[in-house]
C-alpha cells in the first residue's frame, strides 16, 4: 500500500482524515519507525498498521477522539510482560504522533509524493504546539531560516534515517526523513528480468526496462515497470542519466551484450551495479574490459555473480536472490564482489 497515494485519494473526497505515525522506537517493537495508519470515512475505516493488537486499538480510539476534536496528540507505549494477554510482549517502546489532515494539506502531500517518486529525499517537518494540540507541516528545504537553524538535526535525520525531535519552548518539531524511491534500471527484457521487475516493484523500486527489441521492452510484458525503453545497448547513455542513487541490473540475452552495457556503466557513480553470470563468464568479461583500460579496482566493485547465494535455480528463485541483494545494499549492508567472492578476487585479470 502506498500511504501517500491513499492520503491524496482520501483528501480529495473528504474534509478531514487522521494520520498516525510511529516517530520513535527502542528495543523490539511490532512495527518499524515511520509506520503509518490512516483513519478515513469519518473515522470508520483504517488503512495501514502501527503494530496490531490492543495497542493499535488504543491508537484508533485516540485517533477517533482527535478526529472529533479536530486536534493533534501523541501517545507512547511500553510493550512488556504486562501486555502478555494481548500478545504485546515485544519488550520495546514506541511513540506515535496523531494528527488531522485536511484539504489544505493536498499540495504538500502532492509535492512529497512527486519528490519521492522522482527519487528525491525529503525532510518533512511537523511543528506541534503541545499547549494547543495543533500541528502544521512543511518541507524543511522550503524554509530557509529553519534549515539554517537546525542544519545539524536535519543532517542527522538524513544520515541516520531516523525521526529527530526538537523541543523549542512550547513547540515541538518532528523531523521525518522520506527517502526517494530508488531507481532500478534493468538491462534486458528476458525471462529472469520479468521476475526481477516484479519482485523489485514489491520492495519499493521504481523500474526502467531497457532492451533493444520492442517485443521484450513494453508495458504489456512489464506492467510493474514505470518505463520501458527500446534502445541499442551500445547507445543507451544518450537517453539515460545514471545518478549516485541508481541501481543497475544487467541481464541481457548474451555475454557480449552484458559486456557492452557494463563497459558503459562501470565508471558511473551508481549505488549498485550487478551482472548475472557464472564465475567463468564473469572472469572472461572482466579480462576483456581490463584489456580495454578498465581498472581491476573498478571491476571488483561490480556485484557479479549477482545475488545472494541461496542455491537459486529457477528464474523466480534467481530474482529473489537478486532482490535480497538489492535490499542489503539499500540498507547499507551490501558488500561488493571483492568482499563476497574471495575466489574471484584472487584471480589474475
mmCIF file of C-alpha atoms in Angstrom:
data_model
loop_
_atom_site.group_PDB
_atom_site.id
_atom_site.type_symbol
_atom_site.label_atom_id
_atom_site.label_comp_id
_atom_site.label_asym_id
_atom_site.label_seq_id
_atom_site.Cartn_x
_atom_site.Cartn_y
_atom_site.Cartn_z
ATOM 1 C CA UNK A 1 0.000 0.000 0.000
ATOM 2 C CA UNK A 2 1.269 3.472 -0.930
ATOM 3 C CA UNK A 3 0.232 5.586 2.070
ATOM 4 C CA UNK A 4 0.785 8.910 0.278
ATOM 5 C CA UNK A 5 -1.390 7.860 -2.651
ATOM 6 C CA UNK A 6 -4.055 6.777 -0.154
ATOM 7 C CA UNK A 7 -3.820 10.119 1.653
ATOM 8 C CA UNK A 8 -4.324 12.033 -1.571
ATOM 9 C CA UNK A 9 -7.275 9.877 -2.614
ATOM 10 C CA UNK A 10 -8.948 10.298 0.778
ATOM 11 C CA UNK A 11 -8.371 14.056 0.994
ATOM 12 C CA UNK A 12 -9.857 14.662 -2.431
ATOM 13 C CA UNK A 13 -13.184 13.257 -1.254
ATOM 14 C CA UNK A 14 -13.219 14.051 2.488
ATOM 15 C CA UNK A 15 -12.912 17.207 4.553
ATOM 16 C CA UNK A 16 -10.735 15.681 7.275
ATOM 17 C CA UNK A 17 -8.845 12.431 7.888
ATOM 18 C CA UNK A 18 -6.483 11.265 10.644
ATOM 19 C CA UNK A 19 -2.912 10.027 10.355
ATOM 20 C CA UNK A 20 -0.886 8.166 12.989
ATOM 21 C CA UNK A 21 2.894 7.847 12.538
ATOM 22 C CA UNK A 22 5.394 5.960 14.683
ATOM 23 C CA UNK A 23 8.056 8.580 15.341
ATOM 24 C CA UNK A 24 10.403 6.626 17.622
ATOM 25 C CA UNK A 25 11.105 3.076 18.748
ATOM 26 C CA UNK A 26 13.534 1.333 21.065
ATOM 27 C CA UNK A 27 14.046 -2.350 21.656
ATOM 28 C CA UNK A 28 11.797 -4.868 19.928
ATOM 29 C CA UNK A 29 8.521 -3.451 18.582
ATOM 30 C CA UNK A 30 5.745 -4.880 16.375
ATOM 31 C CA UNK A 31 6.143 -2.155 13.752
ATOM 32 C CA UNK A 32 9.018 -0.053 12.474
ATOM 33 C CA UNK A 33 9.577 3.664 12.864
ATOM 34 C CA UNK A 34 7.596 5.730 10.296
ATOM 35 C CA UNK A 35 4.899 3.043 10.041
ATOM 36 C CA UNK A 36 1.615 4.831 9.400
ATOM 37 C CA UNK A 37 -2.094 4.254 9.825
ATOM 38 C CA UNK A 38 -4.803 6.283 8.131
ATOM 39 C CA UNK A 39 -8.322 6.762 9.504
ATOM 40 C CA UNK A 40 -10.866 7.889 6.913
ATOM 41 C CA UNK A 41 -14.571 7.809 6.040
ATOM 42 C CA UNK A 42 -15.447 9.892 9.113
ATOM 43 C CA UNK A 43 -13.407 7.598 11.323
ATOM 44 C CA UNK A 44 -14.992 4.345 10.175
ATOM 45 C CA UNK A 45 -12.200 2.902 8.004
ATOM 46 C CA UNK A 46 -8.494 2.397 8.770
ATOM 47 C CA UNK A 47 -5.651 1.607 6.383
ATOM 48 C CA UNK A 48 -2.104 0.601 7.258
ATOM 49 C CA UNK A 49 -0.862 -0.556 10.641
ATOM 50 C CA UNK A 50 1.223 0.633 13.569
ATOM 51 C CA UNK A 51 1.634 -2.772 15.164
ATOM 52 C CA UNK A 52 -1.660 -4.544 15.700
ATOM 53 C CA UNK A 53 -3.094 -5.959 18.910
ATOM 54 C CA UNK A 54 -4.797 -3.945 21.604
ATOM 55 C CA UNK A 55 -2.152 -1.235 21.231
ATOM 56 C CA UNK A 56 -3.454 -0.466 17.756
ATOM 57 C CA UNK A 57 -6.962 -0.460 19.172
ATOM 58 C CA UNK A 58 -5.898 2.212 21.679
ATOM 59 C CA UNK A 59 -4.348 4.243 18.855
ATOM 60 C CA UNK A 60 -7.576 4.018 16.857
ATOM 61 C CA UNK A 61 -9.586 5.235 19.846
ATOM 62 C CA UNK A 62 -7.278 8.235 20.261
ATOM 63 C CA UNK A 63 -7.440 8.918 16.532
ATOM 64 C CA UNK A 64 -11.228 8.932 16.743
ATOM 65 C CA UNK A 65 -11.162 11.354 19.691
ATOM 66 C CA UNK A 66 -8.723 13.622 17.846
ATOM 67 C CA UNK A 67 -10.935 13.439 14.767
ATOM 68 C CA UNK A 68 -13.953 14.568 16.777
ATOM 69 C CA UNK A 69 -11.986 17.364 18.470
ATOM 70 C CA UNK A 70 -10.013 18.309 15.328
ATOM 71 C CA UNK A 71 -6.719 18.236 17.223
ATOM 72 C CA UNK A 72 -3.308 16.546 17.243
ATOM 73 C CA UNK A 73 -1.803 14.455 20.032
ATOM 74 C CA UNK A 74 0.930 11.965 20.874
ATOM 75 C CA UNK A 75 0.959 8.648 22.706
ATOM 76 C CA UNK A 76 3.656 6.235 23.916
ATOM 77 C CA UNK A 77 3.591 2.507 24.680
ATOM 78 C CA UNK A 78 5.834 0.233 26.739
ATOM 79 C CA UNK A 79 5.476 -3.329 25.468
ATOM 80 C CA UNK A 80 6.397 -5.763 28.213
ATOM 81 C CA UNK A 81 5.138 -8.731 30.192
ATOM 82 C CA UNK A 82 2.179 -6.714 31.464
ATOM 83 C CA UNK A 83 0.742 -6.852 27.943
ATOM 84 C CA UNK A 84 1.059 -10.630 27.597
ATOM 85 C CA UNK A 85 -2.690 -11.308 27.419
ATOM 86 C CA UNK A 86 -2.895 -9.003 24.405
ATOM 87 C CA UNK A 87 0.129 -10.501 22.701
ATOM 88 C CA UNK A 88 2.295 -7.391 23.129
ATOM 89 C CA UNK A 89 5.403 -8.729 24.880
ATOM 90 C CA UNK A 90 7.983 -7.398 22.430
ATOM 91 C CA UNK A 91 9.884 -5.694 25.230
ATOM 92 C CA UNK A 92 10.352 -2.378 23.434
ATOM 93 C CA UNK A 93 8.918 1.119 23.461
ATOM 94 C CA UNK A 94 7.350 3.241 20.776
ATOM 95 C CA UNK A 95 5.852 6.693 20.410
ATOM 96 C CA UNK A 96 3.276 7.854 17.884
ATOM 97 C CA UNK A 97 2.091 11.200 16.634
ATOM 98 C CA UNK A 98 -1.561 11.564 15.650
ATOM 99 C CA UNK A 99 -2.796 14.473 13.558
ATOM 100 C CA UNK A 100 -5.695 15.602 11.396
ATOM 101 C CA UNK A 101 -5.128 16.290 7.714
ATOM 102 C CA UNK A 102 -7.445 18.406 5.586
ATOM 103 C CA UNK A 103 -7.658 19.585 2.003
ATOM 104 C CA UNK A 104 -5.166 22.319 2.810
ATOM 105 C CA UNK A 105 -2.514 19.580 3.025
ATOM 106 C CA UNK A 106 -3.092 18.319 -0.526
ATOM 107 C CA UNK A 107 -0.378 20.494 -2.205
ATOM 108 C CA UNK A 108 2.183 19.427 0.416
ATOM 109 C CA UNK A 109 1.391 15.719 0.076
ATOM 110 C CA UNK A 110 1.405 16.021 -3.716
ATOM 111 C CA UNK A 111 4.880 17.549 -3.547
ATOM 112 C CA UNK A 112 6.132 14.812 -1.218
ATOM 113 C CA UNK A 113 4.597 12.163 -3.477
ATOM 114 C CA UNK A 114 6.221 13.660 -6.580
ATOM 115 C CA UNK A 115 9.620 14.163 -4.946
ATOM 116 C CA UNK A 116 9.645 10.638 -3.587
ATOM 117 C CA UNK A 117 8.659 9.089 -6.924
ATOM 118 C CA UNK A 118 11.363 11.131 -8.651
ATOM 119 C CA UNK A 119 13.927 9.644 -6.285
ATOM 120 C CA UNK A 120 14.458 12.828 -4.252
ATOM 121 C CA UNK A 121 14.924 12.624 -0.479
ATOM 122 C CA UNK A 122 12.767 14.924 1.648
ATOM 123 C CA UNK A 123 12.727 16.039 5.272
ATOM 124 C CA UNK A 124 9.137 16.584 6.382
ATOM 125 C CA UNK A 125 8.784 18.840 9.423
ATOM 126 C CA UNK A 126 5.792 18.755 11.752
ATOM 127 C CA UNK A 127 5.525 21.738 14.098
ATOM 128 C CA UNK A 128 3.411 20.694 17.120
ATOM 129 C CA UNK A 129 2.082 23.163 19.679
ATOM 130 C CA UNK A 130 1.700 20.952 22.755
ATOM 131 C CA UNK A 131 -0.425 23.519 24.583
ATOM 132 C CA UNK A 132 -2.990 23.961 21.818
ATOM 133 C CA UNK A 133 -2.678 20.436 20.381
ATOM 134 C CA UNK A 134 -2.265 21.930 16.929
ATOM 135 C CA UNK A 135 0.162 20.909 14.223
ATOM 136 C CA UNK A 136 1.347 22.214 10.883
ATOM 137 C CA UNK A 137 3.639 20.619 8.327
ATOM 138 C CA UNK A 138 6.217 21.826 5.828
ATOM 139 C CA UNK A 139 9.244 20.599 3.888
ATOM 140 C CA UNK A 140 12.493 21.629 5.580
ATOM 141 C CA UNK A 141 14.157 22.864 2.396
ATOM 142 C CA UNK A 142 11.216 25.227 1.797
ATOM 143 C CA UNK A 143 12.014 27.176 4.994
ATOM 144 C CA UNK A 144 15.484 28.693 4.678
ATOM 145 C CA UNK A 145 15.592 30.035 8.236
ATOM 146 C CA UNK A 146 14.534 26.703 9.725
ATOM 147 C CA UNK A 147 17.041 24.781 7.594
ATOM 148 C CA UNK A 148 19.860 27.092 8.675
ATOM 149 C CA UNK A 149 18.915 26.987 12.370
ATOM 150 C CA UNK A 150 18.594 23.221 12.541
ATOM 151 C CA UNK A 151 21.127 22.161 9.922
ATOM 152 C CA UNK A 152 22.761 19.642 12.281
ATOM 153 C CA UNK A 153 19.462 17.985 13.194
ATOM 154 C CA UNK A 154 18.370 17.810 9.544
ATOM 155 C CA UNK A 155 21.651 16.161 8.587
ATOM 156 C CA UNK A 156 21.242 13.638 11.400
ATOM 157 C CA UNK A 157 17.741 12.730 10.255
ATOM 158 C CA UNK A 158 19.000 12.263 6.691
ATOM 159 C CA UNK A 159 22.120 10.266 7.501
ATOM 160 C CA UNK A 160 20.626 8.005 10.154
ATOM 161 C CA UNK A 161 17.162 7.745 8.596
ATOM 162 C CA UNK A 162 15.529 8.442 11.927
ATOM 163 C CA UNK A 163 12.976 10.879 13.261
ATOM 164 C CA UNK A 164 14.537 13.762 15.163
ATOM 165 C CA UNK A 165 12.530 15.663 17.768
ATOM 166 C CA UNK A 166 13.418 19.256 18.614
ATOM 167 C CA UNK A 167 11.844 20.978 21.626
ATOM 168 C CA UNK A 168 11.704 24.764 21.464
ATOM 169 C CA UNK A 169 9.581 26.240 24.238
ATOM 170 C CA UNK A 170 6.011 25.055 23.816
ATOM 171 C CA UNK A 171 6.691 23.958 20.256
ATOM 172 C CA UNK A 172 7.940 20.536 19.251
ATOM 173 C CA UNK A 173 9.415 19.927 15.816
ATOM 174 C CA UNK A 174 9.380 16.393 14.434
ATOM 175 C CA UNK A 175 11.769 15.829 11.525
ATOM 176 C CA UNK A 176 10.806 12.847 9.387
ATOM 177 C CA UNK A 177 13.078 11.747 6.533
ATOM 178 C CA UNK A 178 11.206 10.461 3.487
ATOM 179 C CA UNK A 179 13.532 8.572 1.173
ATOM 180 C CA UNK A 180 13.139 8.952 -2.540
ATOM 181 C CA UNK A 181 12.074 5.823 -4.372
ATOM 182 C CA UNK A 182 15.291 4.197 -5.653
ATOM 183 C CA UNK A 183 15.521 3.842 -9.425
ATOM 184 C CA UNK A 184 16.378 0.406 -10.759
ATOM 185 C CA UNK A 185 17.489 0.055 -14.370
ATOM 186 C CA UNK A 186 17.134 -3.486 -15.706
ATOM 187 C CA UNK A 187 19.066 -4.098 -18.919
ATOM 188 C CA UNK A 188 17.482 -6.974 -20.774
ATOM 189 C CA UNK A 189 13.860 -7.974 -21.060
ATOM 190 C CA UNK A 190 14.159 -11.739 -20.839
ATOM 191 C CA UNK A 191 12.639 -14.337 -18.522
ATOM 192 C CA UNK A 192 14.706 -13.509 -15.431
ATOM 193 C CA UNK A 193 14.056 -9.795 -15.906
ATOM 194 C CA UNK A 194 10.296 -10.336 -15.667
ATOM 195 C CA UNK A 195 10.623 -11.767 -12.170
ATOM 196 C CA UNK A 196 13.308 -9.292 -11.077
ATOM 197 C CA UNK A 197 10.981 -6.464 -12.123
ATOM 198 C CA UNK A 198 8.006 -7.967 -10.303
ATOM 199 C CA UNK A 199 9.983 -8.621 -7.122
ATOM 200 C CA UNK A 200 11.777 -5.262 -7.117
ATOM 201 C CA UNK A 201 8.475 -3.421 -7.552
ATOM 202 C CA UNK A 202 7.141 -5.219 -4.470
ATOM 203 C CA UNK A 203 10.032 -3.902 -2.374
ATOM 204 C CA UNK A 204 9.661 -0.305 -3.474
ATOM 205 C CA UNK A 205 11.862 0.272 -6.517
ATOM 206 C CA UNK A 206 10.932 2.448 -9.480
ATOM 207 C CA UNK A 207 11.919 0.401 -12.515
ATOM 208 C CA UNK A 208 13.035 1.135 -16.053
ATOM 209 C CA UNK A 209 13.427 -1.729 -18.529
ATOM 210 C CA UNK A 210 15.893 -1.348 -21.416
ATOM 211 C CA UNK A 211 16.156 -3.785 -24.326
ATOM 212 C CA UNK A 212 16.971 -3.420 -27.996
ATOM 213 C CA UNK A 213 13.879 -5.417 -29.010
ATOM 214 C CA UNK A 214 10.400 -3.874 -28.840
ATOM 215 C CA UNK A 215 8.774 -7.231 -28.105
ATOM 216 C CA UNK A 216 10.901 -7.506 -24.954
ATOM 217 C CA UNK A 217 10.601 -3.929 -23.707
ATOM 218 C CA UNK A 218 6.956 -2.952 -23.472
ATOM 219 C CA UNK A 219 4.314 -2.236 -20.843
ATOM 220 C CA UNK A 220 2.391 -5.424 -21.551
ATOM 221 C CA UNK A 221 5.403 -7.574 -20.720
ATOM 222 C CA UNK A 222 6.446 -5.428 -17.736
ATOM 223 C CA UNK A 223 3.293 -3.946 -16.165
ATOM 224 C CA UNK A 224 5.137 -3.165 -12.917
ATOM 225 C CA UNK A 225 7.773 -1.013 -14.642
ATOM 226 C CA UNK A 226 7.480 2.775 -14.623
ATOM 227 C CA UNK A 227 9.099 2.938 -18.043
ATOM 228 C CA UNK A 228 10.166 0.619 -20.843
ATOM 229 C CA UNK A 229 12.715 1.802 -23.406
ATOM 230 C CA UNK A 230 13.783 0.248 -26.699
ATOM 231 C CA UNK A 231 17.408 1.211 -27.312
ATOM 232 C CA UNK A 232 20.549 -0.242 -28.776
ATOM 233 C CA UNK A 233 22.732 -1.470 -25.905
ATOM 234 C CA UNK A 234 25.679 0.448 -27.355
ATOM 235 C CA UNK A 235 23.828 3.777 -27.383
ATOM 236 C CA UNK A 236 21.671 3.936 -24.253
ATOM 237 C CA UNK A 237 23.841 6.529 -22.470
ATOM 238 C CA UNK A 238 22.440 9.161 -24.833
ATOM 239 C CA UNK A 239 18.987 8.623 -23.313
ATOM 240 C CA UNK A 240 19.624 7.537 -19.717
ATOM 241 C CA UNK A 241 21.277 9.505 -16.919
ATOM 242 C CA UNK A 242 22.655 7.381 -14.079
ATOM 243 C CA UNK A 243 22.586 9.024 -10.648
ATOM 244 C CA UNK A 244 24.510 8.082 -7.460
ATOM 245 C CA UNK A 245 21.235 6.661 -6.117
ATOM 246 C CA UNK A 246 20.652 4.442 -9.167
ATOM 247 C CA UNK A 247 20.669 0.635 -9.112
ATOM 248 C CA UNK A 248 21.612 -1.360 -12.194
ATOM 249 C CA UNK A 249 20.888 -5.000 -13.013
ATOM 250 C CA UNK A 250 22.423 -6.399 -16.196
ATOM 251 C CA UNK A 251 20.604 -9.484 -17.511
ATOM 252 C CA UNK A 252 20.695 -9.215 -21.297
ATOM 253 C CA UNK A 253 20.356 -12.159 -23.693
ATOM 254 C CA UNK A 254 24.068 -12.727 -24.190
ATOM 255 C CA UNK A 255 27.549 -12.266 -22.722
ATOM 256 C CA UNK A 256 28.562 -9.816 -25.410
ATOM 257 C CA UNK A 257 25.629 -7.510 -24.640
ATOM 258 C CA UNK A 258 26.268 -7.741 -20.884
ATOM 259 C CA UNK A 259 29.848 -6.722 -21.534
ATOM 260 C CA UNK A 260 28.775 -3.807 -23.739
ATOM 261 C CA UNK A 261 26.404 -2.497 -21.061
ATOM 262 C CA UNK A 262 28.864 -2.968 -18.195
ATOM 263 C CA UNK A 263 31.637 -1.140 -20.044
ATOM 264 C CA UNK A 264 29.442 1.945 -20.353
ATOM 265 C CA UNK A 265 28.279 1.858 -16.739
ATOM 266 C CA UNK A 266 31.406 0.832 -14.858
ATOM 267 C CA UNK A 267 32.645 4.419 -14.436
ATOM 268 C CA UNK A 268 29.329 5.813 -13.196
ATOM 269 C CA UNK A 269 28.563 6.547 -9.544
ATOM 270 C CA UNK A 270 25.645 4.105 -9.439
ATOM 271 C CA UNK A 271 24.945 2.772 -5.973
ATOM 272 C CA UNK A 272 24.710 -0.781 -7.258
ATOM 273 C CA UNK A 273 25.866 -2.479 -10.447
ATOM 274 C CA UNK A 274 25.069 -6.177 -10.744
ATOM 275 C CA UNK A 275 25.653 -8.542 -13.657
ATOM 276 C CA UNK A 276 24.305 -12.064 -13.958
ATOM 277 C CA UNK A 277 26.611 -14.905 -14.894
ATOM 278 C CA UNK A 278 28.808 -17.796 -13.830
ATOM 279 C CA UNK A 279 32.309 -17.319 -12.477
ATOM 280 C CA UNK A 280 33.755 -18.284 -15.870
ATOM 281 C CA UNK A 281 31.609 -15.726 -17.687
ATOM 282 C CA UNK A 282 32.495 -13.015 -15.162
ATOM 283 C CA UNK A 283 36.215 -13.729 -15.493
ATOM 284 C CA UNK A 284 36.042 -13.608 -19.286
ATOM 285 C CA UNK A 285 34.105 -10.327 -19.216
ATOM 286 C CA UNK A 286 36.450 -8.762 -16.676
ATOM 287 C CA UNK A 287 39.560 -9.770 -18.631
ATOM 288 C CA UNK A 288 38.115 -8.272 -21.811
ATOM 289 C CA UNK A 289 37.256 -4.995 -20.070
ATOM 290 C CA UNK A 290 40.613 -4.815 -18.307
ATOM 291 C CA UNK A 291 42.319 -5.182 -21.688
ATOM 292 C CA UNK A 292 40.333 -2.131 -22.814
ATOM 293 C CA UNK A 293 41.514 0.036 -19.927
ATOM 294 C CA UNK A 294 39.035 -0.677 -17.112
ATOM 295 C CA UNK A 295 40.894 -0.943 -13.817
ATOM 296 C CA UNK A 296 40.767 -4.037 -11.619
ATOM 297 C CA UNK A 297 39.512 -1.886 -8.729
ATOM 298 C CA UNK A 298 36.558 -0.712 -10.798
ATOM 299 C CA UNK A 299 35.681 -4.256 -11.824
ATOM 300 C CA UNK A 300 35.768 -5.569 -8.272
ATOM 301 C CA UNK A 301 33.034 -3.120 -7.310
ATOM 302 C CA UNK A 302 30.613 -4.982 -9.560
ATOM 303 C CA UNK A 303 28.237 -7.427 -7.892
ATOM 304 C CA UNK A 304 28.815 -10.422 -10.131
ATOM 305 C CA UNK A 305 27.909 -13.214 -9.922
ATOM 306 C CA UNK A 306 24.846 -11.253 -8.854
ATOM 307 C CA UNK A 307 22.540 -12.009 -5.950
ATOM 308 C CA UNK A 308 22.786 -13.577 -2.523
ATOM 309 C CA UNK A 309 23.765 -17.241 -2.555
ATOM 310 C CA UNK A 310 20.648 -19.269 -1.775
ATOM 311 C CA UNK A 311 21.127 -22.112 -4.245
ATOM 312 C CA UNK A 312 18.740 -20.463 -6.720
ATOM 313 C CA UNK A 313 17.968 -22.403 -9.912
ATOM 314 C CA UNK A 314 14.691 -21.154 -11.393
ATOM 315 C CA UNK A 315 14.156 -17.661 -12.759
ATOM 316 C CA UNK A 316 11.863 -16.906 -9.827
ATOM 317 C CA UNK A 317 14.486 -18.004 -7.297
ATOM 318 C CA UNK A 318 17.216 -16.048 -9.065
ATOM 319 C CA UNK A 319 15.013 -12.936 -8.933
ATOM 320 C CA UNK A 320 14.525 -13.378 -5.197
ATOM 321 C CA UNK A 321 18.279 -13.709 -4.614
ATOM 322 C CA UNK A 322 18.896 -10.533 -6.650
ATOM 323 C CA UNK A 323 16.147 -8.651 -4.808
ATOM 324 C CA UNK A 324 17.651 -9.736 -1.485
ATOM 325 C CA UNK A 325 20.990 -8.254 -2.530
ATOM 326 C CA UNK A 326 19.299 -5.015 -3.575
ATOM 327 C CA UNK A 327 17.733 -4.804 -0.118
ATOM 328 C CA UNK A 328 21.118 -5.371 1.555
ATOM 329 C CA UNK A 329 22.716 -2.566 -0.437
ATOM 330 C CA UNK A 330 19.735 -0.276 0.126
ATOM 331 C CA UNK A 331 20.017 -0.804 3.897
ATOM 332 C CA UNK A 332 23.748 -0.163 3.862
ATOM 333 C CA UNK A 333 24.797 -3.777 4.349
ATOM 334 C CA UNK A 334 25.728 -4.900 0.849
ATOM 335 C CA UNK A 335 29.368 -5.630 0.058
ATOM 336 C CA UNK A 336 30.857 -5.514 -3.436
ATOM 337 C CA UNK A 337 32.260 -8.507 -5.256
ATOM 338 C CA UNK A 338 35.756 -8.096 -3.807
ATOM 339 C CA UNK A 339 34.376 -8.910 -0.362
ATOM 340 C CA UNK A 340 31.799 -11.581 -1.077
ATOM 341 C CA UNK A 341 33.764 -13.716 -3.542
ATOM 342 C CA UNK A 342 37.340 -14.175 -2.426
ATOM 343 C CA UNK A 343 37.997 -16.851 -5.060
ATOM 344 C CA UNK A 344 37.220 -14.436 -7.866
ATOM 345 C CA UNK A 345 39.109 -11.649 -6.108
ATOM 346 C CA UNK A 346 42.284 -13.721 -6.165
ATOM 347 C CA UNK A 347 42.041 -14.441 -9.871
ATOM 348 C CA UNK A 348 44.500 -12.656 -12.145
ATOM 349 C CA UNK A 349 42.629 -10.446 -14.526
#
